[in-house]
Amino acid sequence: MKKDSTVLCCVLDLAHNAGSVAMAVSSRHPGSNPHRGFGNEEKRNLSLGGHVGFDSLPDQLVSKSVTQGFSFNILCVGETGIGKSTLMNTLFNTTFETEEASHYESTVRLRPRTYDLQESNVHLKLTIVDAVGFGDQINKDESYRPIVEYIDTQFENYLQEELKIRRSLFNYHDTRIHVCLYFITPTGHSLKSLDLVTMKKLDSKVNIIPIIAKADTISKSELHKFKIKIMSELVSNGVQIYQFPTDDEAVAEINSVMNAHLPFAVVGSTEEVKVGNKLVRARQYPWGVVQVENESHCDFVKLREMLIRVNMEDLREQTHTRHYELYRRCKLEEMGFKDTDPDSQPFSLQETYETKRKEFLGELQKKEEEMRQMFVNKVKETEAELKEKERELHEKFEHLKRIHQEEKRKVEEKRRELEEEMNAFNRRKVAMETLQSQSLQATSQQPLKKDKDKKN
Ligand code: GTP
Ligand code: MG
């Protein structure tokens, strides 16, 4: 019961928050009413007589956000050794700890690492999550599963925090994945089925930005064809990748141009090479130098611009308003919460709670009755079993008793027979002895008689 009431309170609060978020992002959804929080009353435009000060609200927001700091979470999915760590180091112009993954992982494993970065006075808590062992198993059917589970777990943790009575969302470390950089192997052919399956499984859960890794290993004309092929395969398989938003005038133009450049073909390197009189990050080959930040060499700058400088906040917002919202909605629906009743009438959370409570109590009673019945049946069964066992034992005992008596009778008989035999034997013995003594007497008297006869 306690859990149900907790859920109710927090869901009420969530509904309120969701309303304000929906207002903030209404520009993304042309059908929604941006003023729904104010009802349908008429509004009048009034002019102010002088400076009041609420024009400082955006500054207040900025200052609050800067004090609070930001978090950004990147998920890197791509084959072992495809250049994930090098690209992260290049993107953030630092050296994160890089630990080579082995090619012998039995399953895909998610490895998150969090770093505190600072640029000017802005603090960024950056989490880089590596899908270690991706693509290394012989059977790759389930390779996407640990990734999906990891993303869902982060959503679940956030939802649990929101549903708490004492929430601390203000200093909660939000680990929800804001972007998935999907590293495509530069084969020049087409996407692998593993790529398509994984991206399809992830596209409703995370903003996917596909990138062609190690783009210096593929020629310019091949790269052009490869990009077209990838995009057409993504479209024909219904994979939704992240589109840079074009509804904000300030960035609409650059974003729509960049959307046409997807997937970005990137080169990563932390090595510095002298080009002219400047030190630039590049990869040096016997035949030349690939400059990471040279836009005619690769799309690294485009990726950095789009990911960090222009759309980082949009990625965070999309994660909250689209992907997390979807997860939250499904989860709450699973728990039995709904906005309308079967007649499409608004259904308050209080009503949902009451219905759920009644359902729960009904189910509990049913379960109790079932358990009681089960117990009674079990007792009866056990009783019957015991009786049966007792009867069997009794029968066995009677049987053994009969056998015993029979044996006893046989032994008695045998004893009697033996006694009789013994008696007969004794009688014969006595008779024999008598006979023997008589014959002895007879033989001893015969010489005497002969002597007498001689004398006579
Ligand atoms: P694991 O974490 O072990 O899966 O590897 P990873 O994907 O992080 O790759 P990592 O960044 O460690 O790079 C692996 C190798 O690829 C290193 O030798 C890099 O120098 C090389 N490499 C990285 N980026 C590029 C690139 O853009 N082009 C080329 N040609 N090589 C690259
Ligand atoms: Mg790595």
Coordinates of C-alpha atoms and ligand atoms in Angstrom, one line a residue:
M1 CA 0.0 0.0 0.0
K2 CA 2.8 2.4 1.0
K3 CA 4.4 1.9 -2.4
D4 CA 1.1 2.7 -4.2
S5 CA 0.6 6.0 -2.4
T6 CA 4.2 7.0 -3.0
V7 CA 3.7 6.4 -6.7
L8 CA 0.6 8.4 -6.7
C9 CA 2.1 11.5 -5.0
C10 CA 5.1 11.4 -7.3
V11 CA 3.1 10.8 -10.4
L12 CA 1.0 13.9 -9.5
D13 CA 4.1 15.9 -9.3
L14 CA 5.5 14.3 -12.5
A15 CA 2.4 15.3 -14.3
H16 CA 2.9 18.9 -13.2
N17 CA 6.6 18.8 -14.3
A18 CA 5.7 17.1 -17.6
G19 CA 3.2 20.0 -18.2
S20 CA 5.9 22.6 -17.8
V21 CA 8.3 20.7 -19.9
A22 CA 5.7 20.3 -22.6
M23 CA 5.3 24.1 -22.7
A24 CA 9.0 24.6 -22.9
V25 CA 9.3 22.4 -26.0
S26 CA 6.0 23.0 -27.7
S27 CA 7.9 24.6 -30.6
R28 CA 8.9 21.0 -31.5
H29 CA 5.3 19.8 -31.8
P30 CA 3.3 22.2 -33.9
G31 CA 0.0 20.6 -32.9
S32 CA 0.4 21.3 -29.2
N33 CA -0.9 24.4 -27.4
P34 CA 2.0 26.4 -26.0
H35 CA -0.4 28.3 -23.6
R36 CA -2.2 25.3 -22.2
G37 CA -1.1 26.1 -18.7
F38 CA -3.2 29.3 -18.8
G39 CA -6.5 27.8 -19.9
N40 CA -8.6 29.6 -22.5
E41 CA -9.0 33.0 -20.8
E42 CA -8.5 36.0 -23.1
K43 CA -5.2 37.8 -22.6
R44 CA -4.6 41.5 -23.0
N45 CA -1.3 43.0 -24.1
L46 CA -0.2 45.8 -21.8
S47 CA 2.7 48.1 -22.2
L48 CA 5.0 48.8 -19.2
G49 CA 5.6 52.3 -18.0
G50 CA 9.2 51.7 -17.2
H51 CA 11.8 49.0 -16.7
V52 CA 10.5 46.3 -14.3
G53 CA 13.3 43.7 -14.5
F54 CA 11.9 40.4 -15.6
D55 CA 13.9 40.7 -18.8
S56 CA 16.7 39.4 -16.7
L57 CA 15.0 36.0 -16.4
P58 CA 17.2 34.4 -19.1
D59 CA 20.3 35.7 -17.4
Q60 CA 19.0 34.3 -14.1
L61 CA 18.5 30.9 -15.8
V62 CA 22.0 31.0 -17.3
S63 CA 23.6 31.9 -14.0
K64 CA 21.6 29.1 -12.2
S65 CA 22.5 26.5 -14.8
V66 CA 26.2 27.5 -14.7
T67 CA 26.3 27.2 -10.9
Q68 CA 24.6 23.9 -11.1
G69 CA 26.9 22.5 -13.9
F70 CA 25.9 20.2 -16.7
S71 CA 26.1 16.6 -17.4
F72 CA 26.5 14.9 -20.7
N73 CA 26.6 11.2 -21.4
I74 CA 28.0 9.7 -24.6
L75 CA 27.6 6.1 -25.6
C76 CA 30.2 4.8 -28.0
V77 CA 29.1 1.7 -30.0
G78 CA 31.5 0.3 -32.5
E79 CA 33.9 -2.6 -33.1
T80 CA 36.9 -3.1 -30.9
G81 CA 39.8 -0.9 -32.1
I82 CA 37.6 1.1 -34.5
G83 CA 38.9 4.4 -32.9
K84 CA 36.4 5.2 -30.2
S85 CA 38.8 6.3 -27.6
T86 CA 41.0 8.3 -30.0
L87 CA 37.9 10.2 -31.2
M88 CA 36.8 11.0 -27.7
N89 CA 40.3 12.3 -26.9
T90 CA 40.3 14.3 -30.1
L91 CA 36.8 15.7 -29.5
F92 CA 37.4 16.9 -26.0
N93 CA 41.1 17.8 -26.6
T94 CA 42.3 15.8 -23.6
T95 CA 43.5 12.3 -22.8
F96 CA 40.9 10.2 -21.1
E97 CA 42.2 7.0 -19.7
T98 CA 42.3 4.5 -22.6
E99 CA 42.4 0.9 -21.9
E100 CA 42.5 -1.4 -24.9
A101 CA 39.7 -3.9 -25.1
S102 CA 40.4 -7.5 -25.8
H103 CA 38.8 -9.3 -28.7
Y104 CA 37.9 -12.3 -26.6
E105 CA 35.0 -10.9 -24.5
S106 CA 32.2 -13.5 -24.3
T107 CA 29.5 -10.9 -24.3
V108 CA 29.1 -7.2 -24.9
R109 CA 29.9 -5.2 -21.7
L110 CA 29.1 -1.6 -21.0
R111 CA 31.9 0.4 -19.3
P112 CA 31.0 3.9 -18.1
R113 CA 33.7 6.4 -17.1
T114 CA 32.9 9.8 -15.7
Y115 CA 35.1 12.9 -15.9
D116 CA 34.8 16.4 -14.6
L117 CA 35.7 18.9 -17.2
Q118 CA 35.8 22.7 -17.1
E119 CA 35.8 25.2 -19.9
S120 CA 35.8 28.9 -18.8
N121 CA 33.5 28.8 -15.8
V122 CA 31.3 26.0 -17.1
H123 CA 31.6 22.6 -15.4
L124 CA 30.7 19.5 -17.4
K125 CA 30.3 16.1 -15.9
L126 CA 31.0 13.9 -18.9
T127 CA 30.3 10.2 -18.9
I128 CA 31.7 8.1 -21.7
V129 CA 30.2 4.7 -22.0
D130 CA 32.0 2.1 -24.1
A131 CA 30.3 -1.0 -25.5
V132 CA 33.3 -3.2 -24.9
G133 CA 33.5 -6.4 -27.0
F134 CA 30.9 -5.2 -29.5
G135 CA 31.1 -7.3 -32.7
D136 CA 33.6 -9.8 -31.3
Q137 CA 31.3 -12.7 -30.6
I138 CA 30.7 -15.5 -33.1
N139 CA 27.0 -15.3 -32.5
K140 CA 26.0 -11.6 -32.6
D141 CA 22.3 -12.1 -32.3
E142 CA 22.1 -10.7 -28.8
S143 CA 24.9 -8.1 -29.1
Y144 CA 22.4 -5.2 -28.9
R145 CA 20.7 -6.5 -25.7
P146 CA 23.3 -5.3 -23.0
I147 CA 23.3 -1.9 -24.7
V148 CA 19.5 -1.6 -24.6
E149 CA 19.4 -2.8 -21.0
Y150 CA 22.1 -0.3 -20.0
I151 CA 20.1 2.6 -21.5
D152 CA 16.9 1.4 -19.8
T153 CA 18.6 1.0 -16.5
Q154 CA 19.6 4.7 -16.6
F155 CA 16.0 5.7 -17.4
E156 CA 14.7 3.4 -14.6
N157 CA 17.2 5.0 -12.1
Y158 CA 16.0 8.5 -13.1
L159 CA 12.3 7.4 -12.8
Q160 CA 12.9 5.9 -9.4
E161 CA 14.5 9.2 -8.3
E162 CA 11.5 11.1 -9.6
L163 CA 9.1 8.8 -7.8
K164 CA 10.8 9.1 -4.5
I165 CA 9.0 11.2 -1.8
R166 CA 12.3 12.9 -0.9
R167 CA 13.8 13.6 -4.3
S168 CA 17.2 15.1 -4.9
L169 CA 17.0 15.7 -8.6
F170 CA 18.9 18.9 -8.1
N171 CA 22.1 17.1 -7.4
Y172 CA 21.2 13.8 -8.9
H173 CA 23.8 12.5 -11.3
D174 CA 21.8 12.0 -14.4
T175 CA 23.3 9.1 -16.3
R176 CA 20.8 8.9 -19.1
I177 CA 22.5 8.5 -22.4
H178 CA 22.2 11.8 -24.4
V179 CA 23.8 10.6 -27.6
C180 CA 25.0 7.3 -29.1
L181 CA 27.9 7.7 -31.5
Y182 CA 27.6 4.7 -33.7
F183 CA 31.0 3.9 -35.3
I184 CA 30.6 2.4 -38.8
T185 CA 33.5 0.4 -40.1
P186 CA 34.9 2.0 -43.3
T187 CA 34.3 -0.9 -45.6
G188 CA 33.0 1.2 -48.5
H189 CA 30.4 -1.5 -49.1
S190 CA 27.4 -1.3 -47.0
L191 CA 26.2 -1.5 -43.4
K192 CA 26.5 -4.9 -41.7
S193 CA 23.3 -6.5 -40.4
L194 CA 24.7 -6.1 -36.9
D195 CA 24.8 -2.3 -37.4
L196 CA 21.2 -2.2 -38.7
V197 CA 19.8 -4.5 -36.0
T198 CA 21.6 -2.6 -33.2
M199 CA 20.6 0.9 -34.5
K200 CA 17.0 -0.3 -35.0
K201 CA 16.8 -1.5 -31.4
L202 CA 18.3 1.7 -30.1
D203 CA 16.6 4.3 -32.2
S204 CA 13.6 4.8 -29.9
K205 CA 15.8 5.0 -26.8
V206 CA 18.6 7.3 -27.7
N207 CA 19.7 9.9 -30.2
I208 CA 21.9 8.1 -32.7
I209 CA 24.6 9.9 -34.7
P210 CA 26.2 7.5 -37.1
I211 CA 29.8 8.2 -38.0
I212 CA 32.1 6.5 -40.4
A213 CA 35.3 5.8 -38.4
K214 CA 38.9 5.9 -39.7
A215 CA 37.7 7.8 -42.7
D216 CA 41.3 8.3 -43.9
T217 CA 41.3 4.7 -45.0
I218 CA 38.7 5.2 -47.7
S219 CA 39.0 7.2 -50.9
K220 CA 37.0 10.4 -51.5
S221 CA 34.8 9.0 -54.3
E222 CA 34.2 5.7 -52.4
L223 CA 33.3 7.7 -49.3
H224 CA 30.7 9.7 -51.2
K225 CA 29.1 6.5 -52.5
F226 CA 29.4 4.8 -49.1
K227 CA 27.6 7.7 -47.3
I228 CA 24.7 7.6 -49.8
K229 CA 24.5 3.8 -49.4
I230 CA 24.4 4.0 -45.7
M231 CA 21.7 6.6 -45.6
S232 CA 19.5 4.7 -48.1
E233 CA 19.9 1.5 -46.0
L234 CA 19.0 3.3 -42.8
V235 CA 15.9 4.7 -44.5
S236 CA 14.8 1.4 -46.1
N237 CA 15.2 -0.3 -42.8
G238 CA 13.3 2.4 -40.9
V239 CA 16.1 3.3 -38.6
Q240 CA 15.5 6.8 -37.1
I241 CA 18.8 8.6 -36.6
Y242 CA 19.1 12.0 -34.8
Q243 CA 18.3 14.9 -37.0
F244 CA 19.8 18.2 -36.0
P245 CA 16.9 20.5 -35.1
T246 CA 15.8 23.1 -37.7
D247 CA 13.1 24.8 -35.7
D248 CA 15.3 27.3 -34.0
E249 CA 16.1 30.1 -36.5
A250 CA 19.5 30.7 -35.0
V251 CA 20.8 27.3 -36.0
A252 CA 18.2 26.1 -38.6
E253 CA 20.4 26.8 -41.6
I254 CA 23.6 25.2 -40.3
N255 CA 21.7 22.3 -38.9
S256 CA 19.8 21.5 -42.1
V257 CA 23.1 21.7 -44.1
M258 CA 24.7 19.3 -41.6
N259 CA 21.8 16.9 -41.7
A260 CA 22.7 16.4 -45.4
H261 CA 26.3 15.5 -44.4
L262 CA 25.3 12.6 -42.3
P263 CA 26.9 10.2 -41.5
F264 CA 30.0 12.2 -40.7
A265 CA 33.2 10.6 -41.8
V266 CA 35.7 11.2 -39.1
V267 CA 39.4 10.8 -38.4
G268 CA 40.8 10.9 -34.8
S269 CA 44.3 11.6 -33.6
T270 CA 46.0 13.1 -30.7
E271 CA 49.3 13.3 -32.4
E272 CA 50.5 16.8 -33.3
V273 CA 52.2 17.4 -36.6
K274 CA 53.8 20.6 -37.9
V275 CA 52.0 21.8 -41.1
G276 CA 53.4 25.1 -42.3
N277 CA 54.3 26.9 -39.2
K278 CA 51.4 25.5 -37.2
L279 CA 51.1 22.5 -35.0
V280 CA 47.9 20.6 -35.9
R281 CA 46.3 17.3 -34.9
A282 CA 46.8 15.0 -37.7
R283 CA 47.7 11.5 -38.8
Q284 CA 51.0 11.3 -40.6
Y285 CA 51.6 8.8 -43.5
P286 CA 54.5 8.3 -45.8
W287 CA 52.4 9.8 -48.6
G288 CA 51.0 12.8 -46.7
V289 CA 49.3 14.2 -43.6
V290 CA 45.6 13.8 -42.8
Q291 CA 44.6 16.9 -40.7
V292 CA 41.8 16.1 -38.3
E293 CA 40.5 19.6 -38.2
N294 CA 40.7 20.3 -42.0
E295 CA 37.2 20.1 -43.4
S296 CA 38.5 19.0 -46.8
H297 CA 40.1 16.0 -45.2
C298 CA 37.3 14.8 -43.0
D299 CA 34.1 15.7 -41.1
F300 CA 35.6 15.9 -37.6
V301 CA 35.0 19.6 -37.3
K302 CA 31.4 19.2 -38.4
L303 CA 30.8 16.5 -35.8
R304 CA 32.4 18.6 -33.0
E305 CA 30.3 21.6 -34.0
M306 CA 27.1 19.7 -34.2
L307 CA 27.6 17.5 -31.1
I308 CA 29.2 20.0 -28.7
R309 CA 28.9 23.5 -29.8
V310 CA 25.5 23.7 -31.4
N311 CA 23.3 20.8 -30.3
M312 CA 24.5 19.5 -27.0
E313 CA 21.5 21.1 -25.2
D314 CA 19.1 19.8 -27.8
L315 CA 20.5 16.3 -27.3
R316 CA 19.9 16.6 -23.6
E317 CA 16.4 17.9 -24.1
Q318 CA 15.5 15.3 -26.7
T319 CA 16.7 12.6 -24.3
H320 CA 14.4 14.0 -21.6
T321 CA 11.3 14.9 -23.6
R322 CA 11.3 12.1 -26.2
H323 CA 13.2 9.0 -25.2
Y324 CA 12.8 9.2 -21.4
E325 CA 9.2 10.4 -21.8
L326 CA 8.5 7.3 -23.9
Y327 CA 10.1 5.0 -21.3
R328 CA 8.3 6.7 -18.4
R329 CA 4.9 6.5 -20.2
C330 CA 5.3 2.8 -21.0
K331 CA 6.4 2.1 -17.5
L332 CA 3.5 4.0 -15.8
E333 CA 1.0 2.4 -18.2
E334 CA 2.5 -1.0 -17.3
M335 CA 1.9 0.0 -13.7
G336 CA -1.8 0.7 -14.6
F337 CA -1.8 4.5 -14.7
K338 CA -3.7 6.0 -17.6
D339 CA -5.0 9.5 -18.6
T340 CA -8.5 8.5 -19.8
D341 CA -11.0 5.8 -18.9
P342 CA -12.5 3.4 -21.4
D343 CA -15.0 6.0 -22.5
S344 CA -12.2 8.5 -23.2
Q345 CA -13.1 10.6 -20.2
P346 CA -10.3 12.2 -18.3
F347 CA -9.3 9.8 -15.5
S348 CA -7.7 11.5 -12.6
L349 CA -4.7 10.0 -10.8
Q350 CA -6.8 9.7 -7.7
E351 CA -9.3 7.6 -9.6
T352 CA -6.5 5.5 -11.1
Y353 CA -5.1 5.1 -7.6
E354 CA -8.5 4.0 -6.2
T355 CA -9.2 1.6 -9.1
K356 CA -5.7 0.2 -8.7
R357 CA -6.2 -0.2 -5.0
K358 CA -9.6 -1.9 -5.4
E359 CA -8.0 -4.2 -8.1
F360 CA -5.1 -4.9 -5.8
L361 CA -7.4 -5.7 -2.8
G362 CA -9.6 -7.9 -5.0
E363 CA -6.6 -9.7 -6.3
L364 CA -5.2 -10.0 -2.8
Q365 CA -8.5 -11.5 -1.6
K366 CA -8.6 -13.9 -4.5
K367 CA -5.1 -14.9 -3.9
E368 CA -5.8 -15.4 -0.2
E369 CA -8.9 -17.6 -1.0
E370 CA -6.8 -19.6 -3.5
M371 CA -4.1 -20.0 -1.0
R372 CA -6.5 -21.1 1.7
Q373 CA -8.2 -23.6 -0.7
M374 CA -4.8 -24.8 -1.7
F375 CA -3.8 -25.3 1.9
V376 CA -7.0 -27.2 2.7
N377 CA -6.6 -29.4 -0.4
K378 CA -3.0 -30.0 0.6
V379 CA -4.0 -31.0 4.1
K380 CA -6.6 -33.3 2.8
E381 CA -4.2 -34.8 0.3
T382 CA -1.6 -35.3 3.0
E383 CA -4.1 -36.8 5.3
A384 CA -5.2 -39.3 2.6
E385 CA -1.6 -40.0 1.9
L386 CA -0.9 -40.7 5.5
K387 CA -3.9 -42.9 5.9
E388 CA -2.9 -44.9 2.8
K389 CA 0.6 -45.2 4.2
E390 CA -0.8 -46.4 7.5
R391 CA -2.9 -49.0 5.8
E392 CA 0.0 -50.2 3.7
L393 CA 2.1 -50.4 6.9
H394 CA -0.6 -52.4 8.6
E395 CA -0.9 -54.7 5.7
K396 CA 2.8 -55.2 5.6
F397 CA 2.9 -55.9 9.3
E398 CA 0.1 -58.5 9.0
H399 CA 1.9 -60.1 6.1
L400 CA 5.1 -60.2 8.1
K401 CA 3.3 -61.6 11.1
R402 CA 1.8 -64.3 9.0
I403 CA 5.2 -65.2 7.5
H404 CA 6.7 -65.2 11.0
Q405 CA 4.0 -67.6 12.3
E406 CA 4.4 -69.9 9.4
E407 CA 8.1 -69.9 9.9
K408 CA 7.6 -70.6 13.6
R409 CA 5.2 -73.4 12.8
K410 CA 7.7 -75.0 10.4
V411 CA 10.5 -74.7 12.9
E412 CA 8.3 -76.3 15.6
E413 CA 7.5 -79.2 13.2
K414 CA 11.1 -79.6 12.3
R415 CA 12.0 -79.6 16.0
R416 CA 9.4 -82.3 16.7
E417 CA 10.6 -84.4 13.8
L418 CA 14.2 -84.1 15.0
E419 CA 13.1 -85.0 18.5
E420 CA 11.3 -88.1 17.2
E421 CA 14.4 -89.0 15.1
M422 CA 16.5 -88.6 18.1
N423 CA 14.2 -90.8 20.2
A424 CA 14.2 -93.4 17.5
F425 CA 17.9 -93.2 17.3
N426 CA 18.3 -93.5 21.0
R427 CA 15.9 -96.5 21.1
R428 CA 18.0 -98.1 18.3
K429 CA 21.1 -97.3 20.2
V430 CA 19.9 -98.9 23.4
A431 CA 18.7 -102.0 21.5
M432 CA 22.1 -102.2 19.8
E433 CA 23.9 -101.9 23.0
T434 CA 21.7 -104.6 24.6
L435 CA 22.4 -106.8 21.6
Q436 CA 26.1 -106.1 21.8
S437 CA 26.3 -106.9 25.5
Q438 CA 24.3 -110.2 25.0
S439 CA 26.6 -111.3 22.2
L440 CA 29.6 -110.4 24.3
Q441 CA 28.3 -112.5 27.2
A442 CA 27.6 -115.3 24.8
T443 CA 31.1 -115.3 23.4
S444 CA 32.7 -115.2 26.8
Q445 CA 30.7 -118.2 28.1
Q446 CA 31.6 -120.5 25.1
P447 CA 35.4 -121.3 26.0
L448 CA 34.3 -122.2 29.5
K449 CA 31.8 -124.7 28.1
K450 CA 34.5 -126.1 25.8
D451 CA 36.8 -126.6 28.8
K452 CA 34.1 -128.3 30.8
D453 CA 33.4 -130.5 27.8
K454 CA 37.1 -131.4 27.5
K455 CA 37.3 -132.2 31.3
N456 CA 34.2 -134.3 31.0
Ligands
GTP1 P1 38.9 -0.4 -28.0 O1 38.6 0.5 -26.9 O2 40.1 -1.3 -27.6 O3 37.8 -1.1 -28.5 O4 39.5 0.5 -29.2 P2 39.0 1.9 -29.7 O5 37.8 1.7 -30.5 O6 38.9 2.8 -28.5 O7 40.2 2.3 -30.7 P3 41.4 3.2 -30.3 O8 41.0 4.6 -30.2 O9 42.1 2.6 -29.2 O10 42.2 3.0 -31.6 C1 42.7 1.8 -32.1 C2 43.7 2.1 -33.2 O11 43.2 2.8 -34.3 C3 44.9 2.9 -32.7 O12 46.1 2.4 -33.2 C4 44.6 4.3 -33.3 O13 45.7 5.1 -33.5 C5 43.9 3.9 -34.6 N1 43.0 5.0 -35.0 C6 42.2 5.7 -34.2 N2 41.5 6.6 -34.9 C7 41.9 6.4 -36.2 C8 41.6 7.0 -37.5 O14 40.8 7.9 -37.5 N3 42.2 6.6 -38.6 C9 43.1 5.6 -38.5 N4 43.7 5.2 -39.7 N5 43.5 5.0 -37.4 C10 42.9 5.4 -36.3
MG2 MG 38.9 2.4 -26.5

